[in-house]
Every structure is written in structure tokens, then in C-alpha cells.
Coordinates of C-alpha atoms in Angstrom, one line a residue:
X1 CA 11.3 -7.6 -50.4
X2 CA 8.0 -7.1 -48.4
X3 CA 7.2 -5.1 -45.8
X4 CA 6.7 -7.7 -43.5
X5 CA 9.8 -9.7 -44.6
X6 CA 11.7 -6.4 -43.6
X7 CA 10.3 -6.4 -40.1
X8 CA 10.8 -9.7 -39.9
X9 CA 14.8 -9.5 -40.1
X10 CA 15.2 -6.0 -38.5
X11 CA 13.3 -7.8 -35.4
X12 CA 15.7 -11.2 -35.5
X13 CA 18.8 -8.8 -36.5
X14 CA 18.2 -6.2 -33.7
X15 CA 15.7 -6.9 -31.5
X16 CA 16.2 -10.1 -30.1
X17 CA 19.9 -9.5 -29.1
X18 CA 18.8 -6.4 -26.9
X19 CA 15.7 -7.9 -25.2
X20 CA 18.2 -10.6 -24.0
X21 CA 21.2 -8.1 -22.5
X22 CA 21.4 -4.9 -21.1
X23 CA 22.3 -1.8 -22.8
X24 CA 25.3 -1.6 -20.4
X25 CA 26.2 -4.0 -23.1
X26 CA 27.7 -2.6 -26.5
X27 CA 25.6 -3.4 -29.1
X28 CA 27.0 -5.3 -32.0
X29 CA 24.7 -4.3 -34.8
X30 CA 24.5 -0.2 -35.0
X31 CA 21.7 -0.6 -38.0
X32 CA 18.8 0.4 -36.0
X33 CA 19.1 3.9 -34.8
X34 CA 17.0 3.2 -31.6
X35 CA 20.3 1.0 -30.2
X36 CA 22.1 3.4 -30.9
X37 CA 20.4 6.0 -29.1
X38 CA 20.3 3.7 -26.0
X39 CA 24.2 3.4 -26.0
X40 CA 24.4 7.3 -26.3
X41 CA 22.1 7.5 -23.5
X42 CA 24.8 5.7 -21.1
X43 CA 27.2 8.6 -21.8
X44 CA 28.0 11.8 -19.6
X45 CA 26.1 13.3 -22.5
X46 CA 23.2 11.4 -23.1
X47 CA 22.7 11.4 -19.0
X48 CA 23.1 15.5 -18.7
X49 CA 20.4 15.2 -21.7
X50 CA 18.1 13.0 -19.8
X51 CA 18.4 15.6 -16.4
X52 CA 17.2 18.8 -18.4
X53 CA 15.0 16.3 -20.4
X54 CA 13.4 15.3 -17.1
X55 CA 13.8 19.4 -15.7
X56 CA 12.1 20.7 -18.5
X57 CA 8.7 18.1 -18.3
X58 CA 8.5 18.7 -14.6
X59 CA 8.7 22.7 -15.4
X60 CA 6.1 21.8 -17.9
X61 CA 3.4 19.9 -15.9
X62 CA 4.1 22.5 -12.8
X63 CA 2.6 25.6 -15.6
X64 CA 0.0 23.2 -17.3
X65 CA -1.3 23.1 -13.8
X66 CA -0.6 26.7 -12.4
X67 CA -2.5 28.2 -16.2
X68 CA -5.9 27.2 -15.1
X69 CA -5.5 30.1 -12.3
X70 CA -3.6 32.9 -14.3
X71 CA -5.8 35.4 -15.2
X72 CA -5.1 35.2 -18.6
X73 CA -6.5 31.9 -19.4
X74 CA -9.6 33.2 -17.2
X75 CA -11.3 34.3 -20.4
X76 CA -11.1 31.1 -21.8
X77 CA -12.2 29.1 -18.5
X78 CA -15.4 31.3 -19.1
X79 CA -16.0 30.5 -22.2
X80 CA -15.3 27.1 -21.6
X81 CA -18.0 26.8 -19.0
X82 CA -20.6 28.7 -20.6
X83 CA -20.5 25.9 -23.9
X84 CA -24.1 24.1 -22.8
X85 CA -25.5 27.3 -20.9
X86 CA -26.8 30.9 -22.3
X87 CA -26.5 33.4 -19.5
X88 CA -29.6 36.0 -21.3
X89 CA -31.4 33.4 -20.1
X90 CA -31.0 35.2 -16.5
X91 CA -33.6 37.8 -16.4
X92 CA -32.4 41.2 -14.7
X93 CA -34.8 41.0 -11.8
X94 CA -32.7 37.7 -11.0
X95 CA -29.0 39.0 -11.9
X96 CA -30.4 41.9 -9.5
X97 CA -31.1 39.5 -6.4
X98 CA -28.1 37.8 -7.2
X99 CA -25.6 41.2 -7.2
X100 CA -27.1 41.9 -3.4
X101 CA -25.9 38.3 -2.4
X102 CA -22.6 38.3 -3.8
X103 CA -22.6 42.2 -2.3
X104 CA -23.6 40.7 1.3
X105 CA -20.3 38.0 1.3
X106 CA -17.9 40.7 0.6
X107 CA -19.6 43.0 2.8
X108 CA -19.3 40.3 5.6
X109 CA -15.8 39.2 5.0
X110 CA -14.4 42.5 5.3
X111 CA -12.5 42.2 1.7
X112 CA -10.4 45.4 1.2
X113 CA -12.0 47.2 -2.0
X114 CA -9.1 46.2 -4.2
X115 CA -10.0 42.4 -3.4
X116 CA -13.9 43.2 -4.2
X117 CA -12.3 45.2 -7.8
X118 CA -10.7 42.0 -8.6
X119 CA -13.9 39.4 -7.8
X120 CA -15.7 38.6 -11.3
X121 CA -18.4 36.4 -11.1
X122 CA -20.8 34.4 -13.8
X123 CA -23.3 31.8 -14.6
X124 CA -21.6 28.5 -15.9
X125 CA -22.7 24.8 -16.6
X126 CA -21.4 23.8 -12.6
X127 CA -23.2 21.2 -10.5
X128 CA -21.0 23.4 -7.4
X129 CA -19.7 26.8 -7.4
X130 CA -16.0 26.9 -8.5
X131 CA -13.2 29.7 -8.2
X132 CA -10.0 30.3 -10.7
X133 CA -7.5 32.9 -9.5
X134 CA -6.4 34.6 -6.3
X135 CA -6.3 37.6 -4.7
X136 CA -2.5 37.0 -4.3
X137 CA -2.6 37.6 -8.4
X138 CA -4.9 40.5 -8.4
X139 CA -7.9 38.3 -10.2
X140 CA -10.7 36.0 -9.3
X141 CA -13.3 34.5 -11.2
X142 CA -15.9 33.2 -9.3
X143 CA -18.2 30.9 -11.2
X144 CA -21.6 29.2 -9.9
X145 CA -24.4 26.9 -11.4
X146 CA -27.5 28.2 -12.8
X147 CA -30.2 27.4 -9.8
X148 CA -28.1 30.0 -7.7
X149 CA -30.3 32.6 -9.8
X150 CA -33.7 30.5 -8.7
X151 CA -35.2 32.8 -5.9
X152 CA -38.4 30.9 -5.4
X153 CA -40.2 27.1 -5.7
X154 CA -42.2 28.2 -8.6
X155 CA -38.6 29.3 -10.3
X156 CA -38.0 25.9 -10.7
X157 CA -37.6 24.6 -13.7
X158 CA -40.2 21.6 -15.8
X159 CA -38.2 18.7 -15.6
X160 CA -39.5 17.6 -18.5
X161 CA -37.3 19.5 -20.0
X162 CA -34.1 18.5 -17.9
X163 CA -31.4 16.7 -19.7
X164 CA -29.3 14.0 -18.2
X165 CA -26.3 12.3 -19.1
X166 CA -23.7 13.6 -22.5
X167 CA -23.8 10.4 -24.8
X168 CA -25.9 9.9 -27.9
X169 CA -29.2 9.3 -27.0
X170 CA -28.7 10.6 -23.5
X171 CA -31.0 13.9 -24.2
X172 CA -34.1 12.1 -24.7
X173 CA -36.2 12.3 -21.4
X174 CA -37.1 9.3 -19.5
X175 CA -40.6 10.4 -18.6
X176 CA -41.3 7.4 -15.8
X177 CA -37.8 8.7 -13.7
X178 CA -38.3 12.3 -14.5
X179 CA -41.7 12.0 -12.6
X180 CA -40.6 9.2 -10.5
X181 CA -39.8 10.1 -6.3
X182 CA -36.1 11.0 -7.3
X183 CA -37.1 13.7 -9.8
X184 CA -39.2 15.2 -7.9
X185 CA -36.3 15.4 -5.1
X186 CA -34.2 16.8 -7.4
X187 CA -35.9 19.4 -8.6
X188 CA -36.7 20.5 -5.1
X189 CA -32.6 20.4 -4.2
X190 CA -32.2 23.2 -7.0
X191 CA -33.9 25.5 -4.5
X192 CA -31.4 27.3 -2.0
X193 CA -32.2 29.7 0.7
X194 CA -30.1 32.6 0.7
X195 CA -27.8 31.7 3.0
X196 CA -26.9 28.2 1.9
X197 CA -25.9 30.3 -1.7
X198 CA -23.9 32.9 0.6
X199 CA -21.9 30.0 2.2
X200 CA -21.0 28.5 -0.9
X201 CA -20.3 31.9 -2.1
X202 CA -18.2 32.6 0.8
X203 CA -15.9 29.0 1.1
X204 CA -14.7 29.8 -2.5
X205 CA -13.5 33.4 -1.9
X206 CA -12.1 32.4 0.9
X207 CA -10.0 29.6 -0.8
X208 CA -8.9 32.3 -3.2
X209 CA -7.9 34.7 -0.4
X210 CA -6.1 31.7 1.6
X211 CA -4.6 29.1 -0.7
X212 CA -1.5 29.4 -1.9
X213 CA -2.5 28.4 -5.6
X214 CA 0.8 27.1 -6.6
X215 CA 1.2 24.6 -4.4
X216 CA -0.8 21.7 -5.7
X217 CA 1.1 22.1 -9.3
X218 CA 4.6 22.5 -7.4
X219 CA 3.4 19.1 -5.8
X220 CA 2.9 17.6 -9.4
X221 CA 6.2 18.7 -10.7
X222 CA 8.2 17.8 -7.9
X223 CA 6.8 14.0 -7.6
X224 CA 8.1 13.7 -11.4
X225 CA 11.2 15.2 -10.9
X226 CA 11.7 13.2 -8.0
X227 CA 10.5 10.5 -9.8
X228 CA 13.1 10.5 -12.4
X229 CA 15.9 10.9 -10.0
X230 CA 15.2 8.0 -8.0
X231 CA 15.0 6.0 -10.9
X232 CA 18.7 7.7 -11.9
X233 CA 19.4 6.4 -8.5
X234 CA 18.4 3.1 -8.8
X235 CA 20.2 2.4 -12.1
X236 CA 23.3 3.9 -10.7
X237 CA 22.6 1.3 -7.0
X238 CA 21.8 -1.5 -8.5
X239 CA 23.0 -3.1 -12.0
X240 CA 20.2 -2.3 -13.6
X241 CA 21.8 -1.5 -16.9
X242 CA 22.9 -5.0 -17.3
X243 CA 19.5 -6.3 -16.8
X244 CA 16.7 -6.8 -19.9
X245 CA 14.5 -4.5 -20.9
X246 CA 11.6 -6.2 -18.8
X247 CA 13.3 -6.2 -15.4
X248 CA 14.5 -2.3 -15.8
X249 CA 10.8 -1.7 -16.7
X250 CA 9.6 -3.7 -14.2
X251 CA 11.3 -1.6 -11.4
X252 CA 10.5 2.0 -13.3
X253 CA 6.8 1.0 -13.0
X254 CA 7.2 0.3 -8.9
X255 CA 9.0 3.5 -8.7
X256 CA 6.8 5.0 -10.9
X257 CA 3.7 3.5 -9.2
X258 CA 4.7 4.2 -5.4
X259 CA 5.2 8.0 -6.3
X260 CA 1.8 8.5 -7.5
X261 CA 0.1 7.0 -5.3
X262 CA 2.6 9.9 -2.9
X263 CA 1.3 12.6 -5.2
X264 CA -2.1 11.5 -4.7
X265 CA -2.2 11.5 -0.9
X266 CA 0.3 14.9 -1.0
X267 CA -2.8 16.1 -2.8
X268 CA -5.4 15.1 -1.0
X269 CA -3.8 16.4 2.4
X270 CA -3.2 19.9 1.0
X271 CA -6.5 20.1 -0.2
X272 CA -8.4 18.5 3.1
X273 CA -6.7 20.9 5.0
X274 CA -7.7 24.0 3.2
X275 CA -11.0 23.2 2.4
X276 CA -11.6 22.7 5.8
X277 CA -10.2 26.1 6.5
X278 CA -12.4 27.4 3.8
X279 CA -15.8 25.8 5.0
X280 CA -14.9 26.8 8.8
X281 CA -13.9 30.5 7.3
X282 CA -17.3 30.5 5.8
X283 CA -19.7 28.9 8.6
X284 CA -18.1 31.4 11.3
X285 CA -19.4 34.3 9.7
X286 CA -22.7 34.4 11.4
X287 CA -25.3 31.4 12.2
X288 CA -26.6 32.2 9.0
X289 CA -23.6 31.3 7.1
X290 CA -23.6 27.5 9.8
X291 CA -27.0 26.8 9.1
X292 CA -27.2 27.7 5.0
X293 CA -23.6 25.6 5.1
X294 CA -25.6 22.7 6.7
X295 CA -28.3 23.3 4.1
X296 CA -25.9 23.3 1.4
X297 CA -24.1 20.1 1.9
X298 CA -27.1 18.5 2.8
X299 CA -29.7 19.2 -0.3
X300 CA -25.9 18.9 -2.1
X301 CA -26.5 14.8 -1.0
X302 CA -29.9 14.4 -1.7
X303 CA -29.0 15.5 -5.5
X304 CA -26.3 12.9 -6.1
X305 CA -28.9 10.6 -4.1
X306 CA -31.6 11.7 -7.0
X307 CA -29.1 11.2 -9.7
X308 CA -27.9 8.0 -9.1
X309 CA -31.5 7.0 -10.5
X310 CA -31.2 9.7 -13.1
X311 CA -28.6 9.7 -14.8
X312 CA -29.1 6.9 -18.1
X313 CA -27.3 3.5 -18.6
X314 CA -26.5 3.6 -14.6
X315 CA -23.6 5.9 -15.1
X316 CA -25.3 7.6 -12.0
X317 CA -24.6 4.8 -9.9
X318 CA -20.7 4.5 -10.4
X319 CA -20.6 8.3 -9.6
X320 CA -22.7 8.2 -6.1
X321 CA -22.9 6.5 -3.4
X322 CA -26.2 5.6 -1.9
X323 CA -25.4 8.5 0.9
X324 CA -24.9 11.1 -1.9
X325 CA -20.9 10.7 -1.7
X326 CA -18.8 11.2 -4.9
X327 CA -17.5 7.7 -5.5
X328 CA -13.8 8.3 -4.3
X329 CA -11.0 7.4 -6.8
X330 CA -8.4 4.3 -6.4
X331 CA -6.1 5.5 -3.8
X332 CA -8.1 8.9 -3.4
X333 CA -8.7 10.1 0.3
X334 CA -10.8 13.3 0.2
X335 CA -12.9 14.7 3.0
X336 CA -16.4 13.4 2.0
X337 CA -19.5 16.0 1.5
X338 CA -21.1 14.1 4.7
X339 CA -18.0 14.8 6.7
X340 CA -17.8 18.3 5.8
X341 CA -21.6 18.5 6.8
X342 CA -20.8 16.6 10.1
X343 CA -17.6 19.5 10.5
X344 CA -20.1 22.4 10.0
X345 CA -22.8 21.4 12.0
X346 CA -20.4 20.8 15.0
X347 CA -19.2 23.9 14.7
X348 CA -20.2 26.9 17.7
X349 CA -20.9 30.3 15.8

């Protein structure tokens, strides 16, 4: 017998009969092992199964989440963002003006000289400085892009040498946009004073010293955990077991659906809030700190503004708005880079 003819009668002999009932329903043909499984799944059993089933994948996405900022997997972040960029590329004049910056943040934000032992800090392939850790687990790493290590205009790099985009193809330079208005306006955002580089500096060690770290993958966890048992709950209110296949799924999708679109605004709330707290940290260290903060977010906008011209196949265009804004994901509801700008620059230092 063929392979398809065998399909062809497992489907009629199996599948039809269960797509029609419920699997509150006993199944009359015990040939195919998935039926089977479904029945066992309606015992006391199958349903203290499905509960450490479900505990165990929340458990899991909760330390998929939490690894990134263990300080074991920091080596590997490292090496992870250092792929497309050579750090001996920094000269030691540079790595030299760099040290007295990073020295001047912890100097002003009064870290205690266990919190300064634990800082570790390099040069990564970042469009913004990024932080992994916290002084809560005795280890920060502190990454930030390569212009942080330009000191000067004439520092800046030939942009005919500047790569855009990751696809094939991508890495051949247009010369007409390169040398258009927006490549020169790029270029010229790579330049930072000092103090917009000690702001930025300063709003990610200050999210390491404040945020509680574990939060955001405890939000993840619990929204599938919760997830599940309001599903459980459902099938137990309503007589979903006697209904088809399609309707159960149907209604697991809603749930499904309505909770993370939850987790996304749970996520977005935790993370306006201590961002905010970060940036207002940062700015109220001096006028200096305000005014580089101001200078930060706003040569920050004028890049995206540059590279939504840049950037090939107008990829650049579906990332950025024409303000310089991040293009906000379906349901997403993150404080903007403008208003962050706006809550700096109305700040009184």
C-alpha cells in the first residue's frame, strides 16, 4: 500500500471522527496514539501532568530571561557583541580619555568602591550604550558603541568606508547617499561632547544600581502561567471539552492573545517607569549631565533621521520615523526618545 493511501485512511479512520466531537467524548478507534493521549489528558493524571508541564515552561522562560544578566553568561554577551567590531582598533591615547570619563560618573554618583570593583566596561557593535548585570549581583558590564572613543571632529571616520544594512549586497557603499545631506549629518551625530557620553554613561549604571533585574522575566513567566490556568479555567466553566477542535482553539488563541498583549503593556510600564528614574538620576547630577542628556537624545534623533535615507532597500524607513523615533511595535507603548528629551530638558538642576 502507498504512503499516501495510508494517510488517506488513518485521516478518514481517525481524524474525521475527532475534528467533529470533543475529546470529552471517548474515542472509538484507539489506533492512533495521538487520541489516545488526548483521552489520558482528561484524567486526574494527565491534568497534574499538564500543571507541572505548564510550571516547568514558565520556570523556563522566567531563567531564559533572567541568564542575559547573570554574570556568568556576561563573557559570552561580550563576545557576542564584539562579532563585527575589533577593540585594538582603540588606540591607547583614546582608551586613556575614555578611563577619565567613566572615572568622572563614578566619581559623581558616589558608588561605594565595591560597586566601582564590580563595573567592567568595553567597546561593542551598539548603536546605544547597554548594561547586563547589577550591583544587587556583585557584576556589571557596561557596554557602549565605538564613537564614544571619538574625542574630536577630525576623529571621525571616512564614510566611504561606513557599512549599512546586514543582507547580501548590503556592504557595498552607495556613494550618492554616503555624500548626500543625510551622510554628512550622520557622521557629524557620531561626535559627543563629553558630557552627552557621561549621561549616557550615567542612566545605565544607574539602571543597574536601581532595577530590580528580575522583574521583567518574573512578568514573562507569570503571564504564561497565568495563561495556562485561565485556560484550565475555562475548560472546567464552560463545556469546552465537548466542543471541536476549532472552537477550543479558537478561545485558547483569545485567551492566549489578551495576555500578551497584558505582558506587553506590564512591560512597557515597568520599563517607562525606571527608565525615567534612570534618565532623571542621570540629568540631576550637575547641569552638565541636563545639558549633555539633551545633547544625547537629540544628535540620538538626527541619526535615525540620517538613516532612514541610509539604510538600503528602505529598511531604514520601517525602523524610523521622520522625527528620529524607533517605529513602536503592535501594541508597544514605550516612552519615545523625543519624550525622554522633552522630560530632561524640563527638568531644574
Amino acid at each position: 500500500m502507498s504512503s499516501s493511501r495510508i494517510l488517506s485512511q488513518l485521516h478518514k479512520s481517525n481524524w474525521n471522527g475527532y475534528f467533529r466531537r470533543g475529546i470529552n467524548q471517548k474515542a472509538t478507534n484507539y489506533s492512533n496514539p495521538i487520541l489516545r493521549y488526548y483521552e489520558f489528558l482528561q484524567s486526574e493524571q494527565g491534568k497534574k501532568a499538564l500543571f507541572v508541564g505548564a510550571t516547568i515552561f514558565s520556570f523556563g522562560v522566567f531563567v531564559v530571561k533572567l541568564l542575559p544578566q547573570a554574570s556568568l553568561s556576561q563573557k559570552y554577551i561580550q563576545m557576542f557583541y564584539q562579532s563585527y567590531y575589533s577593540p585594538e582598533k582603540v588606540t591607547p591615547v583614546t582608551q586613556a580619555f575614555g578611563q577619565s570619563i567613566i572615572n568622572n560618573v563614578v566619581q559623581d554618583m558616589g558608588l561605594l568602591q565595591r560597586q566601582a570593583e564590580s563595573l567592567k566596561f568595553f567597546v561593542g557593535n551598539f548603536a546605544e550604550p547597554a548594561v547586563f548585570g547589577s550591583f544587587a549581583f556583585g557584576s556589571v558590564l557596561v557596554g557602549y558603541p565605538p564613537f564614544f572613543n571619538i574625542f574630536s571632529h577630525e576623529e571621525l571616520p571616512d564614510m566611504l568606508k561606513v557599512k549599512f544594512g546586514m543582507k547580501v549586497g548590503d556592504d557595498v557603499p552607495e556613494i550618492s547617499n554616503i555624500r548626500s545631506r543625510e551622510g554628512k549629518a550622520f557622521r557629524d551625530t557620531l561626535y559627543l561632547s563629553d558630557d552627552a557620553k557621561k549621561f549616557a554613561l550615567a542612566r545605565e549604571m544607574n539602571w543597574a544600581l536601581d532595577t530590580p533585574v528580575f522583574v521583567p522575566p518574573a512578568i514573562s513567566g507569570l503571564a504564561v502561567h497565568i495563561n495556562y490556568g485561565v485556560c484550565r479555567y475555562f475548560n472546567f466553566l464552560l463545556p469546552f471539552l465537548s466542543k471541536s477542535l476549532g472552537q477550543r482553539y479558537g478561545i485558547y488563541f483569545t485567551v492566549s492573545f489578551f495576555f500578551y498583549v497584558l505582558h506587553k503593556k506590564a512591560q512597557d510600564f515597568f520599563y517607562n517607569n525606571r527608565i525615567c528614574k534612570a534618565d532623571e538620576k542621570a540629568a540631576l547630577l550637575g547641569s552638565g549631565y541636563r545639558e549633555g542628556g539633551v545633547e544625547y537624545y537629540d544628535k540620538l534623533l538626527r541619526r535615525n533621521v540620517s538613516l532612514r535615507e541610509l539604510i538600503p532597500h528602505a529598511r531604514g524607513r520601517r525602523l524610523y520615523n521622520l522625527k528620529g523615533n524607533p517605529v513602536s511595535p503592535l501594541f508597544g507603548s514605550r516612552l519615545t526618545i523625543s519624550q525622554r528629551k522633552r522630560l530632561i530638558d524640563e527638568l531644574e538642576v
